[in-house]
mmCIF file of C-alpha atoms in Angstrom:
data_model
loop_
_atom_site.group_PDB
_atom_site.id
_atom_site.type_symbol
_atom_site.label_atom_id
_atom_site.label_comp_id
_atom_site.label_asym_id
_atom_site.label_seq_id
_atom_site.Cartn_x
_atom_site.Cartn_y
_atom_site.Cartn_z
ATOM 1 C CA MET A 350 0.000 0.000 0.000
ATOM 2 C CA ALA A 351 1.568 3.253 -1.132
ATOM 3 C CA THR A 352 1.317 6.460 0.828
ATOM 4 C CA GLU A 353 2.283 10.039 0.176
ATOM 5 C CA ALA A 354 3.288 10.617 3.790
ATOM 6 C CA PRO A 355 6.963 11.422 4.374
ATOM 7 C CA PRO A 356 9.023 8.888 6.320
ATOM 8 C CA PRO A 357 9.196 9.422 10.082
ATOM 9 C CA ARG A 358 12.042 11.667 11.237
ATOM 10 C CA SER A 359 14.660 10.380 13.604
ATOM 11 C CA GLY A 360 16.651 12.519 16.009
ATOM 12 C CA THR A 361 15.982 16.141 16.741
ATOM 13 C CA GLU A 362 14.220 18.711 14.641
ATOM 14 C CA THR A 363 17.565 20.396 13.934
ATOM 15 C CA ASP A 364 18.839 17.419 11.916
ATOM 16 C CA HIS A 365 19.479 18.356 8.305
ATOM 17 C CA VAL A 366 17.504 16.174 5.923
ATOM 18 C CA PRO A 367 18.593 16.596 2.301
ATOM 19 C CA ALA A 368 15.802 17.520 -0.069
ATOM 20 C CA SER A 369 14.619 14.796 -2.410
ATOM 21 C CA PRO A 370 15.412 15.349 -6.093
ATOM 22 C CA THR A 371 12.465 15.760 -8.423
ATOM 23 C CA THR A 372 11.482 13.281 -11.114
ATOM 24 C CA GLU A 373 12.828 15.645 -13.748
ATOM 25 C CA GLN A 374 16.206 15.741 -12.007
ATOM 26 C CA PHE A 375 16.343 11.944 -11.923
ATOM 27 C CA VAL A 376 15.535 11.744 -15.634
ATOM 28 C CA GLU A 377 18.130 14.403 -16.422
ATOM 29 C CA VAL A 378 20.834 12.520 -14.500
ATOM 30 C CA GLN A 379 19.809 9.214 -16.051
ATOM 31 C CA GLU A 380 20.201 10.665 -19.532
ATOM 32 C CA GLY A 381 23.569 12.267 -18.680
ATOM 33 C CA ALA A 382 26.994 11.085 -19.731
ATOM 34 C CA GLU A 383 28.181 10.392 -16.177
ATOM 35 C CA PHE A 384 25.320 7.977 -15.477
ATOM 36 C CA GLY A 385 25.897 6.369 -18.869
ATOM 37 C CA GLU A 386 29.536 5.789 -17.910
ATOM 38 C CA LEU A 387 28.440 4.240 -14.600
ATOM 39 C CA ARG A 388 26.095 1.919 -16.474
ATOM 40 C CA ARG A 389 28.830 0.958 -18.987
ATOM 41 C CA THR A 390 31.266 0.241 -16.160
ATOM 42 C CA TYR A 391 28.734 -2.059 -14.522
ATOM 43 C CA ARG A 392 27.767 -3.823 -17.736
ATOM 44 C CA SER A 393 31.365 -4.308 -18.890
ATOM 45 C CA PHE A 394 31.951 -6.342 -15.733
ATOM 46 C CA ALA A 395 28.608 -8.046 -15.112
ATOM 47 C CA PHE A 396 27.644 -9.238 -18.588
ATOM 48 C CA PRO A 397 30.871 -11.049 -19.559
ATOM 49 C CA LEU A 398 31.137 -12.772 -16.171
ATOM 50 C CA THR A 399 27.476 -13.761 -16.270
ATOM 51 C CA LEU A 400 27.847 -15.258 -19.739
ATOM 52 C CA ALA A 401 31.053 -17.062 -18.752
ATOM 53 C CA PHE A 402 29.447 -18.526 -15.645
ATOM 54 C CA ILE A 403 26.342 -19.673 -17.548
ATOM 55 C CA ALA A 404 28.574 -21.335 -20.152
ATOM 56 C CA TRP A 405 30.611 -23.019 -17.385
ATOM 57 C CA TYR A 406 27.411 -24.214 -15.679
ATOM 58 C CA LEU A 407 25.926 -25.530 -18.945
ATOM 59 C CA LEU A 408 29.189 -27.345 -19.698
ATOM 60 C CA TYR A 409 28.926 -29.056 -16.311
ATOM 61 C CA VAL A 410 25.291 -30.036 -16.921
ATOM 62 C CA LEU A 411 25.992 -31.298 -20.448
ATOM 63 C CA LEU A 412 29.001 -33.302 -19.308
ATOM 64 C CA SER A 413 26.911 -34.782 -16.496
ATOM 65 C CA ASN A 414 24.199 -35.835 -18.936
ATOM 66 C CA TYR A 415 26.214 -36.943 -21.941
ATOM 67 C CA ALA A 416 29.717 -37.819 -20.717
ATOM 68 C CA GLY A 417 28.969 -40.072 -17.770
ATOM 69 C CA ASP A 418 32.091 -42.158 -18.248
ATOM 70 C CA PHE A 419 34.305 -39.068 -18.229
ATOM 71 C CA MET A 420 32.542 -37.560 -15.207
ATOM 72 C CA GLY A 421 32.862 -40.869 -13.365
ATOM 73 C CA THR A 422 36.621 -41.003 -13.860
ATOM 74 C CA LYS A 423 38.250 -41.368 -10.453
ATOM 75 C CA LEU A 424 40.991 -38.866 -9.777
ATOM 76 C CA PHE A 425 42.061 -40.153 -6.354
ATOM 77 C CA GLY A 426 40.268 -42.238 -3.745
ATOM 78 C CA ASN A 427 36.526 -41.787 -4.170
ATOM 79 C CA VAL A 428 36.903 -38.337 -5.744
ATOM 80 C CA ASN A 429 35.869 -38.233 -9.393
ATOM 81 C CA VAL A 430 35.760 -35.561 -12.106
ATOM 82 C CA ALA A 431 32.072 -34.795 -11.442
ATOM 83 C CA LEU A 432 32.734 -34.004 -7.784
ATOM 84 C CA VAL A 433 35.688 -31.753 -8.596
ATOM 85 C CA LEU A 434 33.735 -29.872 -11.289
ATOM 86 C CA GLY A 435 30.681 -29.615 -9.002
ATOM 87 C CA LEU A 436 32.765 -28.135 -6.198
ATOM 88 C CA GLY A 437 34.312 -25.860 -8.808
ATOM 89 C CA GLN A 438 30.829 -24.425 -9.409
ATOM 90 C CA PHE A 439 30.658 -23.321 -5.771
ATOM 91 C CA ALA A 440 34.179 -21.940 -5.856
ATOM 92 C CA THR A 441 33.419 -20.018 -9.037
ATOM 93 C CA THR A 442 30.273 -18.534 -7.496
ATOM 94 C CA PHE A 443 32.161 -17.226 -4.474
ATOM 95 C CA LEU A 444 35.022 -15.983 -6.655
ATOM 96 C CA ILE A 445 32.645 -13.994 -8.858
ATOM 97 C CA ALA A 446 30.895 -12.515 -5.798
ATOM 98 C CA TRP A 447 34.254 -11.461 -4.346
ATOM 99 C CA LEU A 448 35.423 -9.984 -7.659
ATOM 100 C CA TYR A 449 32.160 -8.068 -8.048
ATOM 101 C CA SER A 450 32.428 -6.727 -4.512
ATOM 102 C CA ARG A 451 35.917 -5.381 -5.257
ATOM 103 C CA HIS A 452 34.819 -3.995 -8.637
ATOM 104 C CA ALA A 453 31.814 -2.234 -7.096
ATOM 105 C CA ALA A 454 33.837 -0.767 -4.234
ATOM 106 C CA ASN A 455 36.617 0.503 -6.514
ATOM 107 C CA ARG A 456 34.780 1.578 -9.652
ATOM 108 C CA LEU A 457 31.004 1.737 -9.197
ATOM 109 C CA ASP A 458 30.499 3.134 -5.709
ATOM 110 C CA PRO A 459 32.691 6.246 -6.148
ATOM 111 C CA LYS A 460 30.858 7.184 -9.359
ATOM 112 C CA ALA A 461 27.458 6.528 -7.811
ATOM 113 C CA GLU A 462 28.346 8.551 -4.706
ATOM 114 C CA ALA A 463 29.447 11.493 -6.860
ATOM 115 C CA ILE A 464 26.143 11.421 -8.730
ATOM 116 C CA LYS A 465 24.194 11.126 -5.475
ATOM 117 C CA HIS A 466 25.992 14.036 -3.802
ATOM 118 C CA ARG A 467 25.497 16.245 -6.848
ATOM 119 C CA MET A 468 21.792 15.405 -6.963
ATOM 120 C CA GLU A 469 21.353 16.110 -3.262
ATOM 121 C CA ALA A 470 23.183 19.421 -3.615
ATOM 122 C CA ASP A 471 20.988 20.468 -6.564
ATOM 123 C CA ALA A 472 17.723 19.452 -4.876
#
């Protein structure tokens, strides 16, 4: 349920609450070059890694379905290729999350903060 009421204030009445930008200001920033650069920076990281991970996952699924003998090959003890590749899926997931966290902190967040501060100052 949507409401037009402002959010409750915390603290004292002397706290400075930045004014909210208007819809027109949001549209103007969204159409600007700086926001476009932020979007390109995000996409240049997220899309290739997403496609690579989907390809890696599909390779694992296809090998599991159509190369049973290969996947059942024992590497040492009771550890086979399927187990190693399956655990590799988990490792890859955590690696991508860690890489994205670093990428966002170093490249995305500073640009987003600059846009946010400029919008709050103009509001």
